Short mmCIF file of C-alpha atoms (C1' of nucleotides) in Angstrom, two decimals:
data_model
loop_
_atom_site.label_atom_id
_atom_site.label_comp_id
_atom_site.label_asym_id
_atom_site.label_seq_id
_atom_site.Cartn_x
_atom_site.Cartn_y
_atom_site.Cartn_z
CA MET A 1 5.65 26.12 -16.78
CA GLN A 2 3.86 23.36 -17.78
CA ARG A 3 1.60 23.60 -20.83
CA GLN A 4 -1.69 22.56 -20.99
CA GLN A 5 -0.97 19.90 -23.80
CA ASN A 6 2.31 18.24 -22.49
CA LEU A 7 0.84 15.74 -20.07
CA THR A 8 3.66 14.53 -17.68
CA LYS A 9 4.21 10.97 -17.54
CA ASN A 10 2.44 10.00 -14.30
CA GLN A 11 -0.47 12.31 -15.51
CA LYS A 12 -0.61 10.45 -18.78
CA ILE A 13 -0.66 7.11 -16.72
CA VAL A 14 -3.47 8.50 -14.39
CA LEU A 15 -5.50 9.99 -17.17
CA ASP A 16 -5.35 6.99 -19.53
CA ILE A 17 -6.74 4.33 -16.88
CA ILE A 18 -9.40 6.91 -16.25
CA GLU A 19 -10.42 7.60 -19.87
CA LYS A 20 -10.53 3.86 -20.19
CA SER A 21 -13.07 3.15 -17.43
CA THR A 22 -16.54 2.93 -18.18
CA GLU A 23 -17.21 4.29 -14.49
CA PRO A 24 -15.87 6.95 -11.87
CA LEU A 25 -12.71 5.79 -10.31
CA LYS A 26 -11.36 6.11 -6.96
CA ALA A 27 -7.86 7.69 -6.06
CA TYR A 28 -6.91 4.21 -4.46
CA SER A 29 -8.62 2.12 -7.17
CA ILE A 30 -6.41 4.06 -9.51
CA LEU A 31 -3.16 3.52 -7.64
CA SER A 32 -3.81 -0.26 -7.05
CA ASN A 33 -3.89 -0.22 -11.03
CA VAL A 34 -0.91 1.56 -11.87
CA LYS A 35 1.24 -0.02 -9.21
CA LYS A 36 2.66 -2.14 -12.29
CA LYS A 37 3.68 0.99 -14.26
CA GLY A 38 5.74 2.24 -11.04
CA ILE A 39 3.42 4.72 -9.60
CA ASN A 40 3.61 3.37 -5.66
CA ALA A 41 2.29 5.89 -3.49
CA PRO A 42 -0.76 8.04 -2.76
CA PRO A 43 0.77 11.36 -3.53
CA GLN A 44 1.68 10.36 -6.92
CA VAL A 45 -1.78 9.69 -7.94
CA TYR A 46 -3.16 12.56 -5.64
CA ARG A 47 -0.81 15.02 -7.47
CA ALA A 48 -1.96 13.85 -11.09
CA LEU A 49 -5.54 14.16 -10.46
CA ASP A 50 -4.82 17.50 -9.07
CA LYS A 51 -3.24 18.66 -12.26
CA LEU A 52 -5.78 16.72 -14.58
CA VAL A 53 -8.85 18.62 -12.56
CA ASP A 54 -7.11 21.94 -13.20
CA MET A 55 -6.61 21.45 -17.01
CA GLY A 56 -10.23 20.34 -17.04
CA LYS A 57 -9.29 16.69 -18.23
CA ILE A 58 -11.07 14.97 -15.61
CA HIS A 59 -13.87 15.74 -12.78
CA LYS A 60 -14.09 15.08 -9.48
CA ILE A 61 -17.56 13.72 -8.46
CA GLU A 62 -17.63 15.08 -5.00
CA SER A 63 -20.33 12.89 -3.86
CA LYS A 64 -18.50 9.69 -4.56
CA ASN A 65 -14.86 10.80 -4.31
CA ALA A 66 -14.11 9.39 -7.66
CA PHE A 67 -12.98 10.55 -10.83
CA VAL A 68 -14.28 10.77 -14.50
CA ALA A 69 -12.64 11.73 -17.91
CA CYS A 70 -14.33 14.77 -19.51
CA GLN A 71 -16.91 14.26 -21.81
CA ASN A 72 -17.30 17.65 -23.19
CA SER A 73 -14.63 19.56 -24.88
CA ASN A 74 -15.68 22.70 -23.50
CA CYS A 75 -15.02 21.95 -19.92
CA LYS A 76 -11.31 22.90 -20.79
CA VAL A 77 -12.52 26.29 -20.58
CA SER A 78 -15.17 26.41 -17.99
CA LYS A 79 -14.05 23.63 -15.66
CA ALA A 80 -17.77 23.28 -15.01
CA ALA A 81 -19.53 20.19 -14.85
CA ALA A 82 -22.57 18.47 -14.51
CA PHE A 83 -23.63 14.82 -13.48
CA SER A 84 -26.56 12.65 -13.39
CA ILE A 85 -25.88 9.97 -10.95
CA CYS A 86 -28.29 7.01 -11.10
CA GLU A 87 -29.11 6.01 -7.31
CA SER A 88 -29.88 2.43 -8.39
CA CYS A 89 -27.21 1.31 -10.99
CA GLU A 90 -24.70 3.78 -9.92
CA GLU A 91 -24.12 5.02 -13.57
CA VAL A 92 -22.67 8.56 -13.77
CA THR A 93 -23.28 10.49 -16.73
CA GLU A 94 -21.73 13.73 -17.73
CA ILE A 95 -24.44 16.18 -18.71
CA ASP A 96 -23.78 18.19 -21.95
CA ASN A 97 -23.71 21.57 -19.97
CA SER A 98 -23.51 24.35 -22.48
CA LYS A 99 -27.39 25.47 -21.49
CA ILE A 100 -26.93 24.63 -17.86
CA SER A 101 -23.70 26.42 -17.77
CA LYS A 102 -25.16 29.74 -19.22
CA TYR A 103 -28.37 29.69 -17.10
CA LEU A 104 -26.28 28.98 -13.79
CA SER A 105 -23.43 31.56 -14.49
CA SER A 106 -26.15 34.32 -15.11
CA PHE A 107 -27.55 32.81 -11.67
CA ALA A 108 -24.25 33.46 -10.27
CA ASP A 109 -23.99 37.27 -11.65
CA LYS A 110 -27.42 37.77 -10.19
CA ILE A 111 -26.37 36.87 -6.49
CA GLY A 112 -23.64 39.25 -6.87
CA MET A 113 -20.92 36.49 -7.20
CA LYS A 114 -17.62 36.40 -9.49
CA TYR A 115 -18.25 32.94 -10.89
CA LYS A 116 -15.57 30.48 -11.68
CA LYS A 117 -16.87 27.15 -11.81
CA TYR A 118 -19.58 25.00 -10.49
CA ASN A 119 -20.37 21.27 -9.59
CA LEU A 120 -23.76 20.22 -10.16
CA GLU A 121 -24.77 16.59 -9.57
CA PHE A 122 -28.50 15.40 -10.07
CA PHE A 123 -29.55 12.07 -7.98
CA GLY A 124 -32.08 9.96 -9.24
CA LEU A 125 -32.95 7.01 -11.27
CA CYS A 126 -31.74 6.87 -14.87
CA LYS A 127 -33.77 5.96 -17.93
CA LYS A 128 -32.90 1.98 -17.53
CA CYS A 129 -33.68 1.81 -13.62
CA LYS A 130 -36.84 3.99 -13.47
CA MET B 1 -40.77 4.79 12.75
CA GLN B 2 -39.29 8.11 13.76
CA ARG B 3 -41.32 11.01 13.01
CA GLN B 4 -40.11 14.13 11.10
CA GLN B 5 -40.39 16.53 14.00
CA ASN B 6 -39.11 14.61 16.96
CA LEU B 7 -35.45 14.47 16.97
CA THR B 8 -33.55 12.17 19.37
CA LYS B 9 -31.46 13.40 21.63
CA ASN B 10 -28.00 12.86 19.68
CA GLN B 11 -29.64 14.65 16.60
CA LYS B 12 -30.92 17.42 18.68
CA ILE B 13 -27.30 18.07 20.03
CA VAL B 14 -25.80 17.98 16.77
CA LEU B 15 -28.37 19.93 14.97
CA ASP B 16 -27.92 22.54 17.71
CA ILE B 17 -24.29 22.97 17.15
CA ILE B 18 -24.51 23.01 13.55
CA GLU B 19 -27.44 25.79 13.57
CA LYS B 20 -25.25 27.79 16.14
CA SER B 21 -22.22 28.01 13.79
CA THR B 22 -21.43 30.77 11.14
CA GLU B 23 -19.81 28.13 8.92
CA PRO B 24 -19.85 24.65 7.68
CA LEU B 25 -18.88 22.19 10.41
CA LYS B 26 -16.92 18.89 9.66
CA ALA B 27 -17.99 15.75 11.39
CA TYR B 28 -14.84 15.67 13.79
CA SER B 29 -14.87 19.25 14.52
CA ILE B 30 -18.59 18.55 15.68
CA LEU B 31 -17.42 15.41 17.41
CA SER B 32 -14.91 17.32 19.39
CA ASN B 33 -17.42 19.98 20.46
CA VAL B 34 -19.94 17.70 21.68
CA LYS B 35 -17.73 15.47 24.02
CA LYS B 36 -18.64 17.33 26.84
CA LYS B 37 -22.30 16.40 26.36
CA GLY B 38 -21.79 12.66 26.11
CA ILE B 39 -21.10 12.13 22.42
CA ASN B 40 -17.54 9.90 22.30
CA ALA B 41 -17.19 8.60 19.15
CA PRO B 42 -17.64 9.10 15.32
CA PRO B 43 -20.44 6.64 14.89
CA GLN B 44 -22.90 8.50 16.73
CA VAL B 45 -22.29 11.78 14.93
CA TYR B 46 -22.09 10.23 11.69
CA ARG B 47 -25.46 8.52 12.42
CA ALA B 48 -27.03 12.00 13.48
CA LEU B 49 -25.58 13.60 10.55
CA ASP B 50 -27.08 11.06 8.16
CA LYS B 51 -30.56 11.38 9.66
CA LEU B 52 -30.41 15.18 9.79
CA VAL B 53 -29.58 14.94 5.94
CA ASP B 54 -32.36 12.56 5.20
CA MET B 55 -35.08 14.89 7.10
CA GLY B 56 -33.45 18.04 5.02
CA LYS B 57 -32.29 19.69 8.24
CA ILE B 58 -28.96 20.14 7.13
CA HIS B 59 -27.05 19.72 3.94
CA LYS B 60 -23.43 18.47 3.20
CA ILE B 61 -21.01 20.38 1.29
CA GLU B 62 -19.69 17.66 -0.53
CA SER B 63 -16.35 20.13 -1.87
CA LYS B 64 -15.76 20.21 1.87
CA ASN B 65 -16.92 17.41 3.70
CA ALA B 66 -18.87 19.87 5.99
CA PHE B 67 -22.24 20.33 6.98
CA VAL B 68 -24.55 23.36 7.32
CA ALA B 69 -28.15 23.87 8.40
CA CYS B 70 -30.78 24.26 5.76
CA GLN B 71 -31.62 27.81 5.08
CA ASN B 72 -34.84 27.31 3.10
CA SER B 73 -37.74 25.45 4.65
CA ASN B 74 -38.61 24.21 1.30
CA CYS B 75 -35.52 21.91 1.48
CA LYS B 76 -37.69 19.64 3.78
CA VAL B 77 -39.37 18.68 0.50
CA SER B 78 -36.86 18.59 -1.93
CA LYS B 79 -33.57 17.92 -0.24
CA ALA B 80 -32.18 19.68 -2.99
CA ALA B 81 -29.72 22.70 -2.39
CA ALA B 82 -27.49 24.86 -4.15
CA PHE B 83 -24.23 26.72 -2.64
CA SER B 84 -22.04 29.69 -3.24
CA ILE B 85 -18.67 28.96 -1.96
CA CYS B 86 -16.42 31.80 -2.03
CA GLU B 87 -12.54 30.58 -3.03
CA SER B 88 -11.06 33.57 -0.99
CA CYS B 89 -12.83 33.82 2.26
CA GLU B 90 -14.39 30.49 2.12
CA GLU B 91 -17.76 31.82 2.78
CA VAL B 92 -20.46 29.26 2.05
CA THR B 93 -24.28 30.53 1.38
CA GLU B 94 -27.07 28.59 0.78
CA ILE B 95 -28.77 30.02 -2.64
CA ASP B 96 -32.34 30.20 -2.42
CA ASN B 97 -33.08 27.37 -4.90
CA SER B 98 -37.00 27.72 -6.11
CA LYS B 99 -36.17 28.91 -9.32
CA ILE B 100 -33.22 26.72 -9.92
CA SER B 101 -35.03 24.10 -8.89
CA LYS B 102 -37.66 24.37 -11.33
CA TYR B 103 -35.08 24.77 -14.21
CA LEU B 104 -33.21 21.94 -13.08
CA SER B 105 -35.89 19.54 -12.37
CA SER B 106 -36.95 20.09 -15.69
CA PHE B 107 -33.54 19.45 -17.26
CA ALA B 108 -33.68 16.41 -15.41
CA ASP B 109 -37.14 15.18 -16.99
CA LYS B 110 -35.44 16.40 -20.24
CA ILE B 111 -32.48 13.93 -20.11
CA GLY B 112 -34.99 11.04 -19.25
CA MET B 113 -33.96 10.80 -15.37
CA LYS B 114 -36.40 10.18 -12.59
CA TYR B 115 -35.10 13.17 -10.82
CA LYS B 116 -34.91 12.97 -6.84
CA LYS B 117 -32.45 15.90 -5.64
CA TYR B 118 -29.49 17.62 -6.62
CA ASN B 119 -26.57 19.47 -5.16
CA LEU B 120 -25.38 22.41 -6.58
CA GLU B 121 -21.84 24.03 -5.43
CA PHE B 122 -20.78 27.35 -7.35
CA PHE B 123 -17.27 28.35 -6.63
CA GLY B 124 -15.73 31.79 -7.17
CA LEU B 125 -15.72 34.99 -5.38
CA CYS B 126 -18.22 36.47 -3.11
CA LYS B 127 -19.51 40.27 -3.32
CA LYS B 128 -16.93 40.85 -0.35
CA CYS B 129 -14.16 39.53 -1.98
CA LYS B 130 -14.36 40.35 -5.78
"C1'" DC C 1 -48.78 -4.20 32.26
"C1'" DT C 2 -45.43 -6.75 29.89
"C1'" DC C 3 -43.78 -8.91 25.78
"C1'" DT C 4 -41.54 -8.08 21.64
"C1'" DA C 5 -39.99 -5.69 17.69
"C1'" DT C 6 -37.46 -1.76 16.47
"C1'" DA C 7 -34.70 2.32 16.65
"C1'" DA C 8 -31.28 4.59 19.07
"C1'" DT C 9 -27.07 4.68 21.66
"C1'" DG C 10 -22.50 3.25 22.90
"C1'" DT C 11 -17.97 1.30 21.93
"C1'" DT C 12 -14.04 -0.52 19.80
"C1'" DA C 13 -11.62 -1.31 15.75
"C1'" DT C 14 -10.64 -0.44 11.26
"C1'" DA C 15 -11.15 1.05 6.34
"C1'" DT C 16 -11.08 4.76 3.52
"C1'" DT C 17 -9.59 9.14 1.54
"C1'" DA C 18 -5.98 12.73 1.39
"C1'" DT C 19 -1.87 15.49 2.76
"C1'" DT C 20 2.68 16.75 4.90
"C1'" DA C 21 7.56 16.59 4.61
"C1'" DC C 22 11.30 15.82 2.87
"C1'" DA C 23 14.72 13.54 -0.43
"C1'" DT C 24 15.87 12.90 -5.42
"C1'" DA C 25 16.11 13.60 -10.25
"C1'" DG C 26 14.86 15.82 -14.40
"C1'" DT C 27 14.54 19.95 -17.43
"C1'" DG C 28 15.40 24.08 -19.50
"C1'" DT C 29 17.80 28.61 -19.11
"C1'" DT C 30 21.63 31.56 -18.58
"C1'" DA D 1 28.47 24.32 -14.89
"C1'" DA D 2 25.20 26.68 -11.66
"C1'" DC D 3 20.46 27.93 -11.29
"C1'" DA D 4 15.96 27.98 -10.92
"C1'" DC D 5 11.92 24.92 -11.53
"C1'" DT D 6 9.32 21.27 -12.14
"C1'" DA D 7 8.37 16.44 -11.52
"C1'" DT D 8 9.21 12.61 -8.93
"C1'" DG D 9 9.60 9.08 -5.42
"C1'" DT D 10 9.04 7.93 -0.60
"C1'" DA D 11 7.65 7.22 4.27
"C1'" DA D 12 4.63 8.68 7.64
"C1'" DT D 13 0.65 10.31 9.24
"C1'" DA D 14 -3.79 13.15 9.14
"C1'" DA D 15 -8.30 13.48 8.10
"C1'" DT D 16 -12.80 11.32 7.07
"C1'" DA D 17 -16.10 7.50 7.40
"C1'" DT D 18 -17.62 2.84 8.07
"C1'" DA D 19 -18.48 -2.02 10.11
"C1'" DA D 20 -19.50 -4.92 13.71
"C1'" DC D 21 -21.34 -5.86 18.00
"C1'" DA D 22 -23.18 -5.00 22.78
"C1'" DT D 23 -26.42 -2.21 25.24
"C1'" DT D 24 -30.38 0.37 26.12
"C1'" DA D 25 -34.79 3.02 25.19
"C1'" DT D 26 -39.32 3.16 23.33
"C1'" DA D 27 -43.53 2.56 21.16
"C1'" DG D 28 -47.19 -0.57 20.19
"C1'" DA D 29 -49.88 -5.30 20.36
"C1'" DG D 30 -51.94 -8.72 22.92
#
DNA sequence: CTCTATAATGTTATATTATTACATAGTGTT
DNA sequence: AACACTATGTAATAATATAACATTATAGAG
């Protein structure tokens, strides 16, 4: 069984490029960027992405089919994440989610759900664009 | 300019099938169900879906690439929506979001964002499955 | 009414995103 | 060495979504 801390070769390559990016990266964009490192085909990228998401190292922005590195160390535990997405400049920012997490998990309890994680995407205009 | 209340022929057909479904429908599943009604190609479905989402009549479950009819009349205004998604039985339920809306919009204010809408997806186990 | 602008529709092709299926290679355990 | 298991490599294809362009319907303006 793979340990959380020891990433495999492909996982390291994929995580590295996501961490270095200033914006969410799409799977095929990652693929084209890692061809020189010997990753040739989609499944290699998607497998690494899946595992990294499972570990909480990255998050998927569902509305964009794109991936960002986790900014909050606590996501390692909850895997829950919240983002603000600017509809003008496309900037995506991960929101420090400890308060939201508390609120939302209590909400999930209230509706009778055994809560595991959530994905929250805010759309609007960021500070700069509004 | 199209008025909110007057749906076009294709929009009616697509909305109708989504409203009759007990589960989120995918675009190509909708397509195959409406071929008999004269809708033949993906763009016809996607165009109707886009407009219906804009009007708040339906919502897209981003994590599933699927569409559900809006359960809350107030979504017509806010277009914001929250769902609980059971990872066991796949049931998707729209959460009455007036409280969450209030909380999240104030949160968006606090981080300096001009808030327009949000999409929130809870994952876990529903009442029946837990 | 009819002209015109716009919205809606229809159609073909193609782009983008993601998975299946199977073969090969490494890694640790007994 | 034999094994189970994880990871990797590869080809093919499935599933999701859009571009581009032609045609038809509809609502106002004159």
